[in-house]
CSV table of C-alpha atoms in Angstrom, one decimal:
chain,number,residue,atom,x,y,z
R,13,GLN,CA,110.3,139.5,166.5
R,14,VAL,CA,111.7,135.7,166.5
R,15,GLN,CA,114.4,133.9,167.6
R,16,LEU,CA,116.5,130.6,165.7
R,17,VAL,CA,118.3,128.5,167.6
R,18,GLU,CA,119.4,125.6,164.6
R,19,SER,CA,121.6,122.0,165.5
R,20,GLY,CA,122.2,118.7,164.1
R,21,GLY,CA,125.1,119.3,162.1
R,22,GLY,CA,128.3,117.5,162.3
R,23,SER,CA,130.5,115.2,160.1
R,24,VAL,CA,129.6,113.1,158.1
R,25,GLN,CA,131.2,110.3,155.0
R,26,ALA,CA,129.3,111.2,151.8
R,27,GLY,CA,125.9,108.7,151.9
R,28,GLY,CA,124.9,109.8,155.1
R,29,SER,CA,122.1,111.4,156.1
R,30,LEU,CA,121.7,114.4,158.4
R,31,ARG,CA,118.4,116.1,160.2
R,32,LEU,CA,119.1,119.7,160.8
R,33,SER,CA,116.2,121.5,163.7
R,34,CYS,CA,115.4,125.0,164.6
R,35,ARG,CA,113.9,126.1,166.9
R,36,ALA,CA,111.6,129.4,166.2
R,37,SER,CA,111.1,131.7,169.5
R,38,THR,CA,107.6,133.9,168.4
R,39,TYR,CA,104.1,133.8,169.4
R,40,THR,CA,102.7,134.3,165.7
R,41,TYR,CA,105.2,131.3,164.3
R,42,SER,CA,102.8,130.9,161.7
R,43,ARG,CA,102.8,134.1,159.4
R,44,TYR,CA,106.2,133.4,158.7
R,45,CYS,CA,108.1,132.2,155.9
R,46,PHE,CA,110.7,130.1,157.3
R,47,GLY,CA,114.0,128.8,154.8
R,48,TRP,CA,116.7,126.7,155.6
R,49,PHE,CA,119.8,128.6,153.5
R,50,ARG,CA,123.7,127.4,153.4
R,51,GLN,CA,126.6,129.1,152.3
R,52,ALA,CA,130.3,127.3,151.6
R,53,PRO,CA,133.9,129.4,152.3
R,54,GLY,CA,134.1,131.1,149.2
R,55,LYS,CA,130.4,131.2,148.0
R,56,GLU,CA,127.0,132.7,147.9
R,57,ARG,CA,124.3,132.0,150.2
R,58,GLU,CA,122.0,129.6,148.6
R,59,GLY,CA,118.8,128.4,149.7
R,60,VAL,CA,117.8,125.1,149.7
R,61,ALA,CA,113.8,124.5,151.8
R,62,TYR,CA,111.5,126.7,152.1
R,63,ILE,CA,108.2,126.8,153.9
R,64,HIS,CA,105.3,128.8,155.7
R,65,GLY,CA,104.6,128.5,159.4
R,66,GLY,CA,100.4,128.2,158.5
R,67,GLY,CA,101.3,125.0,156.7
R,68,GLY,CA,101.3,123.7,152.8
R,69,SER,CA,103.8,122.1,150.7
R,70,ALA,CA,107.8,122.5,151.1
R,71,VAL,CA,109.7,123.6,148.3
R,72,TYR,CA,113.3,122.8,147.4
R,73,PRO,CA,115.3,124.5,144.3
R,74,ASP,CA,116.0,121.6,142.3
R,75,SER,CA,120.0,121.1,143.6
R,76,VAL,CA,118.3,119.5,146.4
R,77,LYS,CA,114.4,118.1,145.5
R,78,GLY,CA,114.9,114.3,146.5
R,79,ARG,CA,117.7,114.1,148.7
R,80,PHE,CA,116.5,117.4,151.2
R,81,THR,CA,113.0,117.5,152.9
R,82,LEU,CA,111.7,119.6,154.9
R,83,SER,CA,108.9,120.0,157.3
R,84,GLN,CA,108.1,121.2,160.0
R,85,ASP,CA,105.9,120.5,163.9
R,86,LYS,CA,103.5,123.7,165.3
R,87,SER,CA,103.3,122.6,168.6
R,88,LYS,CA,107.0,122.7,168.7
R,89,ASN,CA,108.0,126.1,166.5
R,90,THR,CA,110.3,124.0,165.2
R,91,LEU,CA,111.4,122.7,162.1
R,92,TYR,CA,113.3,119.8,160.7
R,93,LEU,CA,115.5,119.4,158.0
R,94,GLN,CA,116.2,116.0,156.7
R,95,ILE,CA,119.3,115.7,154.3
R,96,ASN,CA,119.9,111.7,152.9
R,97,ASN,CA,122.3,111.1,150.6
R,98,LEU,CA,125.0,113.4,151.0
R,99,LYS,CA,127.8,114.5,149.2
R,100,PRO,CA,130.9,116.3,149.6
R,101,GLU,CA,129.0,119.5,147.9
R,102,ASP,CA,126.7,119.9,150.5
R,103,THR,CA,129.7,120.8,153.2
R,104,ALA,CA,128.5,124.5,154.0
R,105,MET,CA,127.4,125.8,157.1
R,106,TYR,CA,123.8,125.9,157.5
R,107,TYR,CA,121.3,128.8,158.7
R,108,CYS,CA,117.7,128.5,159.7
R,109,ALA,CA,116.0,131.8,158.5
R,110,ALA,CA,112.5,133.7,159.1
R,111,MET,CA,111.0,135.9,157.3
R,112,GLY,CA,108.0,138.4,158.1
R,113,PRO,CA,105.3,138.2,159.0
R,114,THR,CA,104.0,137.2,155.2
R,115,TYR,CA,102.0,135.8,152.3
R,116,ALA,CA,103.5,131.6,151.5
R,117,GLY,CA,104.1,132.6,148.3
R,118,ALA,CA,106.7,134.8,149.6
R,119,CYS,CA,109.0,132.5,151.3
R,120,SER,CA,110.8,130.6,147.5
R,121,ARG,CA,111.0,133.6,145.7
R,122,ALA,CA,112.6,136.1,148.4
R,123,ARG,CA,116.3,136.7,148.3
R,124,PRO,CA,118.4,135.2,150.9
R,125,THR,CA,118.1,139.4,152.3
R,126,LYS,CA,114.9,139.3,152.5
R,127,TYR,CA,114.4,137.3,155.3
R,128,ASN,CA,114.5,139.1,158.8
R,129,TYR,CA,115.4,136.9,161.2
R,130,TRP,CA,118.7,133.9,160.8
R,131,GLY,CA,120.1,131.8,163.9
R,132,GLN,CA,123.2,131.3,164.4
R,133,GLY,CA,123.9,128.5,161.3
R,134,THR,CA,125.2,124.7,161.9
R,135,GLN,CA,127.6,123.2,160.2
R,136,VAL,CA,127.2,120.8,158.0
R,137,THR,CA,130.6,118.4,157.1
R,138,VAL,CA,130.5,115.8,154.5
R,139,SER,CA,134.3,114.1,153.7
R,140,SER,CA,134.3,111.6,150.0
């Protein structure tokens, strides 16, 4: 079982930055994949960053590469998603999710439906 709690969303102007946090309550943090996903009204949920709790580099889709940075503090079971140069099209509900236990290679390959634990989401709104 993994419980996830996100924080850090808000309303910002285009060009601004936000840092989202996700605290994972689990004794086996290092065995899980973690992902950040976002969903805008009328659109499908899309993954924007992935990392394995055991370590290694984060993976990003091309759509956010260079602006999104995912990091983790394993001592706190907490993930951080830094978003820079925010654009109006980044407006969405952002969710932290976990999948596993599983190996690192699965993190970015899995569809959102394979992630079996989800946080409540945090809203990001970007105005032009």
